[in-house]
Coordinates of C-alpha atoms (C1' of nucleotides) in Angstrom, one line a residue:
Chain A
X1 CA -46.9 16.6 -56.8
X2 CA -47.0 15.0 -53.3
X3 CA -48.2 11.2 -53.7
X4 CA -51.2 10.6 -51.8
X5 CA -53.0 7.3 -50.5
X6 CA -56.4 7.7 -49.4
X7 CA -58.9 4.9 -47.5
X8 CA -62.3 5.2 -47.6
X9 CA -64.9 2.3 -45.9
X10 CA -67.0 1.0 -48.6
X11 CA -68.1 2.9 -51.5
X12 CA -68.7 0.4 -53.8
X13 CA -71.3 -2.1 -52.5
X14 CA -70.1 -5.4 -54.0
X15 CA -73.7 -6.1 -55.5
X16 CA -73.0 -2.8 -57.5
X17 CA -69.3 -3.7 -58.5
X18 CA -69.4 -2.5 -62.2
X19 CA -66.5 -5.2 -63.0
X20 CA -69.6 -7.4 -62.9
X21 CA -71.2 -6.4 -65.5
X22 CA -68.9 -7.4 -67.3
X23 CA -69.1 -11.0 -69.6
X24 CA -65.2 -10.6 -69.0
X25 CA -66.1 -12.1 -65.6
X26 CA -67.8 -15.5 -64.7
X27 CA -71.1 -14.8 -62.7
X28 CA -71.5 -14.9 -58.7
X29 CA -73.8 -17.1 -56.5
X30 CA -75.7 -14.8 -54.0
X31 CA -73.8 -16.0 -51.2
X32 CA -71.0 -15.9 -52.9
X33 CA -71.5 -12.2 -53.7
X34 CA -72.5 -11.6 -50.3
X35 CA -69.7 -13.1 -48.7
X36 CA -67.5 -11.3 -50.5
X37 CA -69.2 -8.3 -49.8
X38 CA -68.6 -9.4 -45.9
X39 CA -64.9 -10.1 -46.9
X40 CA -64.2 -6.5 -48.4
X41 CA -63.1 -3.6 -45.8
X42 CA -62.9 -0.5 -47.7
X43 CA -61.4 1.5 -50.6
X44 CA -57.8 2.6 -51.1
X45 CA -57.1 5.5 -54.0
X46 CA -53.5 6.0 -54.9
X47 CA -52.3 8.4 -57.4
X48 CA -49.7 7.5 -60.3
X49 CA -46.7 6.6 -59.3
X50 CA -47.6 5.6 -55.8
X51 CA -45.9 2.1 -54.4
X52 CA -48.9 -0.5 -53.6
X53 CA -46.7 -2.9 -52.3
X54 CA -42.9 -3.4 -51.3
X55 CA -40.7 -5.7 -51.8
X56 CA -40.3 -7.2 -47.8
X57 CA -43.3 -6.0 -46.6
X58 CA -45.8 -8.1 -44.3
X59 CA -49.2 -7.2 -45.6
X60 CA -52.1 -7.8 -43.2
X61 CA -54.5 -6.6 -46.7
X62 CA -54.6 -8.1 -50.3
X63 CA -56.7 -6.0 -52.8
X64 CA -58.4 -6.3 -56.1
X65 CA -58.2 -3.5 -58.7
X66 CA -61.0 -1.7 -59.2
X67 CA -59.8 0.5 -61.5
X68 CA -56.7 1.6 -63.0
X69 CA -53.4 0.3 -64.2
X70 CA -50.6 -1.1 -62.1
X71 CA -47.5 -3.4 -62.5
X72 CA -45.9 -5.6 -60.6
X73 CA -41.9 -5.7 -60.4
X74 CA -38.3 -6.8 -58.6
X75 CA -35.2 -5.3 -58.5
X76 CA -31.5 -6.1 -58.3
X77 CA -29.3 -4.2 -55.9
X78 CA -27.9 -2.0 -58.4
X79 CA -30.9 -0.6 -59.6
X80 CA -31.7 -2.8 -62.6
X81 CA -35.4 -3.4 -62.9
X82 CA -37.7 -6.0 -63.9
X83 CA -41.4 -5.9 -64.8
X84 CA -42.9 -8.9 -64.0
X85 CA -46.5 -8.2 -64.8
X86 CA -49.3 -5.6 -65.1
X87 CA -52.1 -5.5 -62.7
X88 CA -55.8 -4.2 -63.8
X89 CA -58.8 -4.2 -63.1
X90 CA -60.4 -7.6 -61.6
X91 CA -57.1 -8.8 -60.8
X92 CA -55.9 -9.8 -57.1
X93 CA -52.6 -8.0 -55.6
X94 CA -50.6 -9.2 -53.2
X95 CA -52.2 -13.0 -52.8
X96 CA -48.2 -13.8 -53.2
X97 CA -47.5 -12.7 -50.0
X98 CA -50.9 -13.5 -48.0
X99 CA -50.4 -16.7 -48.9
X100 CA -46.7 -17.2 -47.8
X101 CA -46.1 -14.3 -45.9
X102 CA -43.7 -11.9 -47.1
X103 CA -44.2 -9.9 -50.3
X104 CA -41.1 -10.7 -52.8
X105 CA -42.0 -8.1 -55.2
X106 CA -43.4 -4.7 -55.5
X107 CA -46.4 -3.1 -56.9
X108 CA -46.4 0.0 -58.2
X109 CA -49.8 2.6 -59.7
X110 CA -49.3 3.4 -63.3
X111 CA -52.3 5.2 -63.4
X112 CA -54.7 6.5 -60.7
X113 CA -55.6 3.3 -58.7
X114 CA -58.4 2.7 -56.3
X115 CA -58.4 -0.8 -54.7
X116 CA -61.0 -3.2 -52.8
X117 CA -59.6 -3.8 -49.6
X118 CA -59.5 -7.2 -48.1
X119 CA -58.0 -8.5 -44.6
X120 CA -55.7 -11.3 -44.8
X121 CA -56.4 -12.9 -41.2
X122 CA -59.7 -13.8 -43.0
X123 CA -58.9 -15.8 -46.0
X124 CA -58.8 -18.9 -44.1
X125 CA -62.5 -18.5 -43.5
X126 CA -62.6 -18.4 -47.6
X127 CA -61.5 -21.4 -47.6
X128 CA -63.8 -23.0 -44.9
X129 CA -66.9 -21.7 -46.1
X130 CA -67.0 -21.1 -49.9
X131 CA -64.9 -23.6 -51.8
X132 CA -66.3 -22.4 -55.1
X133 CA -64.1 -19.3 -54.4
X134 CA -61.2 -21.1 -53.1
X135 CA -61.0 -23.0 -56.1
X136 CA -61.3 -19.6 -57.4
X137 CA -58.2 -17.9 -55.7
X138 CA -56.3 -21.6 -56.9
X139 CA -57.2 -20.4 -60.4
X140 CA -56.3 -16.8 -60.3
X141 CA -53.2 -18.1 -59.3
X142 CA -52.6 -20.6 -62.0
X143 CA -53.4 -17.9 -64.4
X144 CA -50.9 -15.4 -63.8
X145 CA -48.5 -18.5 -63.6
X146 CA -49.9 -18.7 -67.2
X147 CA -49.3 -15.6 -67.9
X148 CA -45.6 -15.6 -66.7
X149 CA -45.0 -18.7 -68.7
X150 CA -45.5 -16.9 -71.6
X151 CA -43.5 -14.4 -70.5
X152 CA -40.2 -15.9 -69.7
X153 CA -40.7 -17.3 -73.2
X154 CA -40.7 -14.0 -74.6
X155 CA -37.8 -12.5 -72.7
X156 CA -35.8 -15.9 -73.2
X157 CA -36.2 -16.6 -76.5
X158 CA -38.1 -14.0 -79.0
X159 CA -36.0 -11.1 -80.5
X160 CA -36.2 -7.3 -79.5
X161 CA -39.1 -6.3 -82.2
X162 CA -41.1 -9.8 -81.4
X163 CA -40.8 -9.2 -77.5
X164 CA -42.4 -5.6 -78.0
X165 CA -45.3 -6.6 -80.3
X166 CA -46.2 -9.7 -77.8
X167 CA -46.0 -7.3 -75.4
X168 CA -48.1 -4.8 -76.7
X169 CA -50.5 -7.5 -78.0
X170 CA -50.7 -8.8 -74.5
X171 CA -51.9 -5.8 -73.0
X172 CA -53.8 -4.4 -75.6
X173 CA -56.1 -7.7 -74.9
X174 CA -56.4 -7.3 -71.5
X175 CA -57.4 -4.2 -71.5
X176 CA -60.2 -4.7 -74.7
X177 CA -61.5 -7.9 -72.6
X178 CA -61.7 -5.3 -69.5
X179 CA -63.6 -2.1 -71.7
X180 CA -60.7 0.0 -70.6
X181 CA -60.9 2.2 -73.6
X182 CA -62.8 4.9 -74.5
X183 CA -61.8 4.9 -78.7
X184 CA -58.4 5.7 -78.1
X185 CA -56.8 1.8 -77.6
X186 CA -53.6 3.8 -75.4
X187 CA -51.6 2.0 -73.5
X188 CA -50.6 4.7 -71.0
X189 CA -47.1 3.7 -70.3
X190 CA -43.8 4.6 -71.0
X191 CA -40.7 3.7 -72.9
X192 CA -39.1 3.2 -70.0
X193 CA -41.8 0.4 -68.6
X194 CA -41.8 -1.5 -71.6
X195 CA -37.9 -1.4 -71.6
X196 CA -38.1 -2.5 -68.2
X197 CA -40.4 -5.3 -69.3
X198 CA -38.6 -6.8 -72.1
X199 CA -35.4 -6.9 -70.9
X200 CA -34.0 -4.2 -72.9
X201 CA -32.2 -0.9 -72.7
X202 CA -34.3 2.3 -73.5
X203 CA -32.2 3.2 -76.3
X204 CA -33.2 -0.1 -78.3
X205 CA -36.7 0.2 -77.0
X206 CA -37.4 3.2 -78.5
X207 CA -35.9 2.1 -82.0
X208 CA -37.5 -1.3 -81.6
X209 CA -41.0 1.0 -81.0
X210 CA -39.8 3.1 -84.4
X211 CA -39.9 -0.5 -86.2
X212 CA -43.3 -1.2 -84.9
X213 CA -44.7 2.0 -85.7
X214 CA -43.0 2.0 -89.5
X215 CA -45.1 -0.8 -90.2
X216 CA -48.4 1.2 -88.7
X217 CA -48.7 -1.1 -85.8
X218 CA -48.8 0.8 -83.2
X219 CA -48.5 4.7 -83.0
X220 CA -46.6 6.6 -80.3
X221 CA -48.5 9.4 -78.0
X222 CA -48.1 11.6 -75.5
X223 CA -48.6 9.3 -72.4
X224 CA -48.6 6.2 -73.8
X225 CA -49.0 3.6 -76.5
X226 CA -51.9 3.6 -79.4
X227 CA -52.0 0.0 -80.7
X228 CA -53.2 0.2 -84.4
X229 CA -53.3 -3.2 -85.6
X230 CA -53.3 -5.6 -82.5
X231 CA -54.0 -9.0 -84.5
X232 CA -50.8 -7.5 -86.5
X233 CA -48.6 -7.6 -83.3
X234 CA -49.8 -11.1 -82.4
X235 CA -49.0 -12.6 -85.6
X236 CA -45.4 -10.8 -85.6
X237 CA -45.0 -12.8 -82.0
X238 CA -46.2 -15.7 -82.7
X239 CA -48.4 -15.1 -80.3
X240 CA -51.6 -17.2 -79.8
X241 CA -53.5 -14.9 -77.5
X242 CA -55.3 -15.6 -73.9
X243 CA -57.6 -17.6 -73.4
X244 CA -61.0 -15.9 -74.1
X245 CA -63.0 -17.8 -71.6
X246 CA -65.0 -15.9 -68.6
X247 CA -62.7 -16.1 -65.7
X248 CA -63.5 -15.2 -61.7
X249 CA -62.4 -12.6 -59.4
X250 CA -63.0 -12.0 -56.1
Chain B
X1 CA -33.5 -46.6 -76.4
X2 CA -37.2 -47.1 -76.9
X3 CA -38.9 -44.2 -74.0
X4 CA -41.4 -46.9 -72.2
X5 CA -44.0 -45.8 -69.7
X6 CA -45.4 -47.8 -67.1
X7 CA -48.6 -47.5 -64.8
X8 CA -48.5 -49.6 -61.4
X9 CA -51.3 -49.8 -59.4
X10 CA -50.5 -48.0 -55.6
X11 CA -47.5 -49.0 -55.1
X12 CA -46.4 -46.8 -52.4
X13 CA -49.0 -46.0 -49.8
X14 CA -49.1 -42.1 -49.1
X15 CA -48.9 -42.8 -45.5
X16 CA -45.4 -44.7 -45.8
X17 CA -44.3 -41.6 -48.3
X18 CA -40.4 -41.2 -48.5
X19 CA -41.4 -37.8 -49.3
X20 CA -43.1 -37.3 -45.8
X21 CA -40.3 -37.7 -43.7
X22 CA -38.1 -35.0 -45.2
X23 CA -38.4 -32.2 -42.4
X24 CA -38.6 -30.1 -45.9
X25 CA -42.3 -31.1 -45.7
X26 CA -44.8 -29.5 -43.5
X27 CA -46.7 -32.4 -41.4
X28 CA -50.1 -33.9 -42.5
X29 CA -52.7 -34.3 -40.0
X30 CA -54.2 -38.3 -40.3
X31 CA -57.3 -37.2 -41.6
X32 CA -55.6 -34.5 -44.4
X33 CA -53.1 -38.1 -45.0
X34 CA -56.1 -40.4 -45.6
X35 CA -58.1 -38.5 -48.0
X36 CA -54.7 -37.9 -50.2
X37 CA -54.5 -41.2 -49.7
X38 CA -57.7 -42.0 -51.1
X39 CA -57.1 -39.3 -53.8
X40 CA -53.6 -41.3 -55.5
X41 CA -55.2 -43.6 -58.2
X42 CA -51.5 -45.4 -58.8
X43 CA -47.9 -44.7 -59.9
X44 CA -46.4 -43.6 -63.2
X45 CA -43.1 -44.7 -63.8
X46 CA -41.2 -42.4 -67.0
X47 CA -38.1 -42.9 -68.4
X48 CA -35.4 -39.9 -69.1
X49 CA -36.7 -38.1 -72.2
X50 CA -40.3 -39.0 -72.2
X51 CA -43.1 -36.7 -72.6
X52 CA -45.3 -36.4 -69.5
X53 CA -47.2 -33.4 -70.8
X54 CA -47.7 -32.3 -73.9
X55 CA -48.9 -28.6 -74.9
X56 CA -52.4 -28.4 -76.0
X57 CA -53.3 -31.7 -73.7
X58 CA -56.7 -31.6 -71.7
X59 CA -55.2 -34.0 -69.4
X60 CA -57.7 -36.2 -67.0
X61 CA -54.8 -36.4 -64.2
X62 CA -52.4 -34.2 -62.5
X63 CA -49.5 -35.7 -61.0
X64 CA -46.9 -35.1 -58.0
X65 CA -43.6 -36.1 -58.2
X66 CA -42.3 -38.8 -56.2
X67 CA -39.0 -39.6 -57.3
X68 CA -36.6 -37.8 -60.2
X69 CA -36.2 -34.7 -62.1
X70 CA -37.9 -33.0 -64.8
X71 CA -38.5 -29.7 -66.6
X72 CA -41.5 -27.5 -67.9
X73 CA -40.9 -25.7 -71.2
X74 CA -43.0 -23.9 -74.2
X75 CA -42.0 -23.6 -77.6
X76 CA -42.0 -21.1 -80.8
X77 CA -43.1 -22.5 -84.4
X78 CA -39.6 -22.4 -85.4
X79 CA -38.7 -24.6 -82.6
X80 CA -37.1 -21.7 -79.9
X81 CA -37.3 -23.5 -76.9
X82 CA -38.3 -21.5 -73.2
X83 CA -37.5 -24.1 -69.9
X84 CA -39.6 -22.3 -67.6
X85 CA -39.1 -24.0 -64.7
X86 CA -37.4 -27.3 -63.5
X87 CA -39.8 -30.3 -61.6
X88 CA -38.3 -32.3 -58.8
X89 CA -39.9 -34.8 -55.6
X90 CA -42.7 -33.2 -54.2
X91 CA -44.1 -31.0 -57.2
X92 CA -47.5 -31.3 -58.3
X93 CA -47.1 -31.3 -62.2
X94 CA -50.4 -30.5 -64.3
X95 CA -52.1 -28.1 -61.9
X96 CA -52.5 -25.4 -64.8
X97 CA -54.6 -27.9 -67.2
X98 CA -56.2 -29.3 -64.2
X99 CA -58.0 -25.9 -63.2
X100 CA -58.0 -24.1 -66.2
X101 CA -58.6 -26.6 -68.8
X102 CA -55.7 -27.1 -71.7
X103 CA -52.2 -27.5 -70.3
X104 CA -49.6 -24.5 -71.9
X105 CA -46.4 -25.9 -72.0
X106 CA -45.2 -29.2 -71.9
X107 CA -43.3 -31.3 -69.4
X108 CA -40.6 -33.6 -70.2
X109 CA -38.5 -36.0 -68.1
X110 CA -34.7 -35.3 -67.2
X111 CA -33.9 -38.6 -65.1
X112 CA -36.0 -41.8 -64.2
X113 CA -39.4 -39.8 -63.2
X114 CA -42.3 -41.3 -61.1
X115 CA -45.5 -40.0 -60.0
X116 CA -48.6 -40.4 -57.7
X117 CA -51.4 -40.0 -60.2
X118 CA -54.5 -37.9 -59.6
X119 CA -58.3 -37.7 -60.9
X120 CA -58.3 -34.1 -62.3
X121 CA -62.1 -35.0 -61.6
X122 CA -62.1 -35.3 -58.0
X123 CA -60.1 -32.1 -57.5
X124 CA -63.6 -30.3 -56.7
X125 CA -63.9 -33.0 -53.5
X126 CA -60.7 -31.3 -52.4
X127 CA -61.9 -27.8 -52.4
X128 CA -65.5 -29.1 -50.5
X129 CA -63.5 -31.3 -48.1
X130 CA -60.7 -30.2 -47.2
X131 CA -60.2 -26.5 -47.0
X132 CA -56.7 -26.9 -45.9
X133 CA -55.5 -29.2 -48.7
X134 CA -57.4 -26.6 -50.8
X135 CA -55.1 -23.9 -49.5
X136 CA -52.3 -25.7 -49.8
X137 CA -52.6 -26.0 -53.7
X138 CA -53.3 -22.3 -53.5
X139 CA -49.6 -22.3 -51.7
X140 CA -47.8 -24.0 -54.2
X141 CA -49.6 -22.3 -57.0
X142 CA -47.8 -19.5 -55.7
X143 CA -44.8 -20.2 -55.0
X144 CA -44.2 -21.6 -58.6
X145 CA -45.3 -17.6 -59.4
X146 CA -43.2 -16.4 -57.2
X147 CA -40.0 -18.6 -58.7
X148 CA -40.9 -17.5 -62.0
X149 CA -40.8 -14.0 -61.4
X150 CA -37.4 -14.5 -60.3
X151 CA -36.5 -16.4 -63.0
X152 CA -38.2 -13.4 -65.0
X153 CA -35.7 -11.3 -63.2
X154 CA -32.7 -13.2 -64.3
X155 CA -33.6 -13.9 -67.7
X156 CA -34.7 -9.8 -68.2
X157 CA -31.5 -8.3 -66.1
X158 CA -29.0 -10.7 -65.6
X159 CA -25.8 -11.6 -67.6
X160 CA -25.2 -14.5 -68.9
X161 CA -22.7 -15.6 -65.9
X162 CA -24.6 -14.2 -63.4
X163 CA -27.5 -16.4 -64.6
X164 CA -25.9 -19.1 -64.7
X165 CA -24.9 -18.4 -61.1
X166 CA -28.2 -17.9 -60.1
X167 CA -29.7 -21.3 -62.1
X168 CA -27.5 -23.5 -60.5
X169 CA -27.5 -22.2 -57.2
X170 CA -31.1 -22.6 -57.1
X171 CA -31.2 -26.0 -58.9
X172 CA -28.4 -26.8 -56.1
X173 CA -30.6 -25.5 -53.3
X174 CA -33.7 -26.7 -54.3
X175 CA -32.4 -30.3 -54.7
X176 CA -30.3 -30.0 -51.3
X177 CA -33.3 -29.5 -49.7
X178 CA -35.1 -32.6 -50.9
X179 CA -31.7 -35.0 -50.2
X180 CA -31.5 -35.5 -53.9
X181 CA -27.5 -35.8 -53.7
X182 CA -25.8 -38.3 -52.6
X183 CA -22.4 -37.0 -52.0
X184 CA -21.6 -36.0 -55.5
X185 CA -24.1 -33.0 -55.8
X186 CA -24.3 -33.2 -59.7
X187 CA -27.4 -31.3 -61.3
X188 CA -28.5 -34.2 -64.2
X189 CA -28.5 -31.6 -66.8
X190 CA -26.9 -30.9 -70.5
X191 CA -25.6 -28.0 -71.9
X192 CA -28.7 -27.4 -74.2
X193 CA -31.2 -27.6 -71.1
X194 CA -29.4 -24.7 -69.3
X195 CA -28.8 -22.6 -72.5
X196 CA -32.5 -23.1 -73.3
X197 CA -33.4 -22.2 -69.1
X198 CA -31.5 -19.1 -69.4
X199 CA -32.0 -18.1 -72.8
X200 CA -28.7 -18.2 -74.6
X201 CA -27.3 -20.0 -77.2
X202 CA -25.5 -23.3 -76.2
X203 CA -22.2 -22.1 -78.1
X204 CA -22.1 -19.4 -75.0
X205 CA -23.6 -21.5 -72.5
X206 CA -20.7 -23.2 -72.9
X207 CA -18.0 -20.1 -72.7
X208 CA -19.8 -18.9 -69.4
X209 CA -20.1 -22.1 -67.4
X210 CA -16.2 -22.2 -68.3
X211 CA -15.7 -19.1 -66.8
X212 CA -18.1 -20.2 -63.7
X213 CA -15.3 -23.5 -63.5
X214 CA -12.5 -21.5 -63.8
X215 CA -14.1 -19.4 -60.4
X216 CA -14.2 -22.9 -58.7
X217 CA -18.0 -22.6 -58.7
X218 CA -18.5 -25.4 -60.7
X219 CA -17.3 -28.7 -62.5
X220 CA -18.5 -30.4 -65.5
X221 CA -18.9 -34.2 -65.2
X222 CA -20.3 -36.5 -67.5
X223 CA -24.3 -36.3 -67.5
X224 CA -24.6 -32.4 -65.9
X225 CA -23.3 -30.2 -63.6
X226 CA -21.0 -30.3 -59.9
X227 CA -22.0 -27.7 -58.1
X228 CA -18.6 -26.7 -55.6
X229 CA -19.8 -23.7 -54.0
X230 CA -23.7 -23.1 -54.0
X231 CA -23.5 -20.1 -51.7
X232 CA -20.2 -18.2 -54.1
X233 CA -23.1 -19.1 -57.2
X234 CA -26.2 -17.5 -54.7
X235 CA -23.6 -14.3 -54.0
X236 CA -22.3 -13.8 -57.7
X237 CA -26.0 -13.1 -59.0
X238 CA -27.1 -11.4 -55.9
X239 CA -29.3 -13.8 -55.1
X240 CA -31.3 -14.0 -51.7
X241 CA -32.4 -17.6 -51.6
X242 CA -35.3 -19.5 -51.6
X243 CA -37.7 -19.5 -48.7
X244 CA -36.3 -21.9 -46.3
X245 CA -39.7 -23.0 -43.8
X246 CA -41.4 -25.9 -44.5
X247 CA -44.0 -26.4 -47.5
X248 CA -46.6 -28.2 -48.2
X249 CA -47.1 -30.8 -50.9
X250 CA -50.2 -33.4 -51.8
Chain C
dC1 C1' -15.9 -50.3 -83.8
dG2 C1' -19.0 -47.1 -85.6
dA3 C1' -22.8 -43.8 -84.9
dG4 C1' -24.9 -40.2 -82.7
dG5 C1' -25.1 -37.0 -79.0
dA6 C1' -22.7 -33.7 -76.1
dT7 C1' -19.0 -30.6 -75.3
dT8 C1' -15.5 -27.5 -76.8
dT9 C1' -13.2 -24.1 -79.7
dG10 C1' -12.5 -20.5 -83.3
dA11 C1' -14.0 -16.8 -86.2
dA12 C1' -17.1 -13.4 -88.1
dG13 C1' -21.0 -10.7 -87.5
dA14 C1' -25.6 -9.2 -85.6
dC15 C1' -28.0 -7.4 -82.0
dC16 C1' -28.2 -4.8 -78.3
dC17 C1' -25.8 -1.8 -74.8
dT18 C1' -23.6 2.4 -73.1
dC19 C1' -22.4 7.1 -73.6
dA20 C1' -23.7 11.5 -75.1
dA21 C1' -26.6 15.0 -76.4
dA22 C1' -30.5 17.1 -78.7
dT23 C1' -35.4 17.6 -78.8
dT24 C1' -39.8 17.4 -77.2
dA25 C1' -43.3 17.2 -73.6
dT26 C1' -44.8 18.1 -68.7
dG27 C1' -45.4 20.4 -64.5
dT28 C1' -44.5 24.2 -61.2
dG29 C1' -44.1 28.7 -59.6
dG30 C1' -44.3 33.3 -60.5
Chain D
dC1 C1' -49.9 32.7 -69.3
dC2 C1' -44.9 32.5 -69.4
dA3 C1' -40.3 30.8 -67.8
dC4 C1' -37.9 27.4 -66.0
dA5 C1' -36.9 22.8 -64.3
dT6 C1' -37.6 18.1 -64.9
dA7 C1' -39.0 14.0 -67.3
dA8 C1' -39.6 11.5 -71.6
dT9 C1' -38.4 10.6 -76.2
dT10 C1' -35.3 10.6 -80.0
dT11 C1' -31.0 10.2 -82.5
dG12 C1' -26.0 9.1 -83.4
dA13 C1' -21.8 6.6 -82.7
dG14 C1' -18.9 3.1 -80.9
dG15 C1' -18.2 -1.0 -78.4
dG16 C1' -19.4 -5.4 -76.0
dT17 C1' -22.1 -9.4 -75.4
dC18 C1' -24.0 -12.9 -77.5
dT19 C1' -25.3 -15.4 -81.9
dT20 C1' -24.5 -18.2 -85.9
dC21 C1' -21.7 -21.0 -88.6
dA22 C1' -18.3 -24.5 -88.8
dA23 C1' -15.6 -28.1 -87.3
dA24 C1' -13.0 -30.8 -84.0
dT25 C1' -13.0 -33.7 -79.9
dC26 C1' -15.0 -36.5 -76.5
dC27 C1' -18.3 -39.7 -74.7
dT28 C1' -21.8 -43.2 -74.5
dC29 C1' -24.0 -47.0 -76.2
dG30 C1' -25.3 -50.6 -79.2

DNA sequence: CGAGGATTTGAAGACCCTCAAATTATGTGG
DNA sequence: CCACATAATTTGAGGGTCTTCAAATCCTCG
């Protein structure tokens, strides 16, 4: 199947964004709302698969998910991969590189993806006019910095089974917080991603998944990952869990 | 050696800043200089080994760096350390807790450390104020995610002796940049810091940073690490560098 | 001079990797 | 709807990297 990208203007009026609804989310001022409203261009829908971002690239847009799963990743010359995060929805891609310049990872669409659209040239007007969402942008930031705190903790210094279940924990939580499932908890990823993720080979992946699902924690399916007991894989990390505070997006 | 802390009221005044003058540093306007200025409550003066963060702290300041090293880390229950990133003249430490509430890691001293102190409090008179200050802690928000993603890289896909490489090149270039060496361009680290940066067990720390002398990359001295050839370190890992333009710092 | 921390070395074993191949799912074209 | 090609998962075997345990040496500092 041919990847495809398609832009629409404006589908979703901001007012109507159904990631507000939400208690995930904190709640908008009217101007802020509207102002963000102002700051959003259009729609993007990429299929699975499809490259969001490139490593090098310029940007002139940054985008929110609105829907879908993404993840975020560098690469040595050789080929070997690193995930670095997973993006969904509510959550700001490409700030990295609007911010500094030049994009110094990729982004990739795990799932169908469709994206609010935002023009870089303007988030200096963010900034003059609505400090409440500057601050905002400041906190997104210091979140995923959270977020790969944790990570490099995981990757440096838990074992093989513990880097899975954290893992797995990790994004099981997210995606609770964010209603993402419809009774089925799955994950849709595969062994190769979470390889890429923890650092591992796909051989020991897949055993270090048996493990996991020998003591009925998770459960392997077709296109993905059922987590079973997710309290079960954050006690196996060690792993306190995110903060459960309502947090802002833009 | 009793670890003593000292708090001095203003001693340097922001507009007389060593830090200023490094052409590392972007330029302040006079009106951007005054308010920091106005912002710095004192000085903090911290010897080698003390604690200036402490996980779980819901700190009432936030700090930059003025003079000396330090490092970021997390911990497991079993004590498995994670240094996530190393703190040097210029960095704003505490940012995390300041905008999201409870500081997640913990940051500890390497050398002689002192810092401008902040009022987490007065951090919202920043965003109203001064829009450009605001985007600048927006800047260095990111860049700290950006470094840890390719720390993430290294820890995840790395060898051991190419991460090494890649630590002390960076450590190198990042202290280059701020004129931390005089002459002798030693990193002030031990053994156990790197091991516990890169995730490895001292015992092999040990056997790789042999290997990196043996290259000529490096020498070990008393109290840390000669780095000989930054850019044969940078080209062993296949890494690209860190941005060189000018940054910002409050 | 003695104590404690840091570095160094050796040896055995665990964990994880690579190689190889079988099996199962998925998607496409006829 | 079936056949084929491709991708994803699974399993086994052997080897290498890195860990742990143990102990010696060196250094710093009181």
């Amino acid at each position: 199947m041919v990847k495809t990208t398609t832009i629409h203007r404006e589908k979703t009026p901001c007012q109507l964004c159904p990631l507000r609804r939400l208690p995930h989310f904190r709640e908008f001022s009217r101007e802020e709302l509207s102002f963000v409203a102002d700051f959003k261009k259009g729609e993007l829908v990429v299929d699975p698969g499809a490259t969001i971002f490139l490593e090098g690239a310029h940007s002139a847009h940054l985008f929110t998910i609105l829907s879908g799963w993404g993840f975020r990743y560098k690469t040595l010359e050789d080929g070997r991969r690193q995930i670095l995060n997973y993006v969904m929805p509510g959550d700001l891609v490409g700030l990295q590189g609007s911010i500094m310049g030049e994009m110094q990872h990729s982004t990739e669409a795990l799932s169908p993806v469709s994206l609010c659209v935002f023009e870089r040239t303007e988030l200096m007007a963010l900034y003059n006019k609505h400090p409440s969402l500057a601050f905002d942008l400041t906190w997104i930031a210091a979140r995923e910095e959270r977020i790969l705190d944790e990570h490099l903790l995981s990757i440096g210094r838990r074992s093989a089974l513990e880097r899975a279940a954290y893992l797995l924990a990790y994004l099981h939580q997210r995606a609770k917080a964010l209603h993402l499932f419809d009774g089925s908890n799955v994950i849709p990823i595969t062994q190769q991603h979470i390889a890429d993720t923890l650092g591992l080979s796909i051989v020991h992946t897949n055993k270090t998944l048996k493990k996991l699902s020998e003591r009925g924690l998770i459960r392997w399916q077709e296109r993905g990952c059922d987590v079973l007991n997710s309290k079960g894989l954050a006690a196996l990390a060690e792993w306190d869990g995110l903060d459960g505070g309502r947090r802002p997006f833009i």
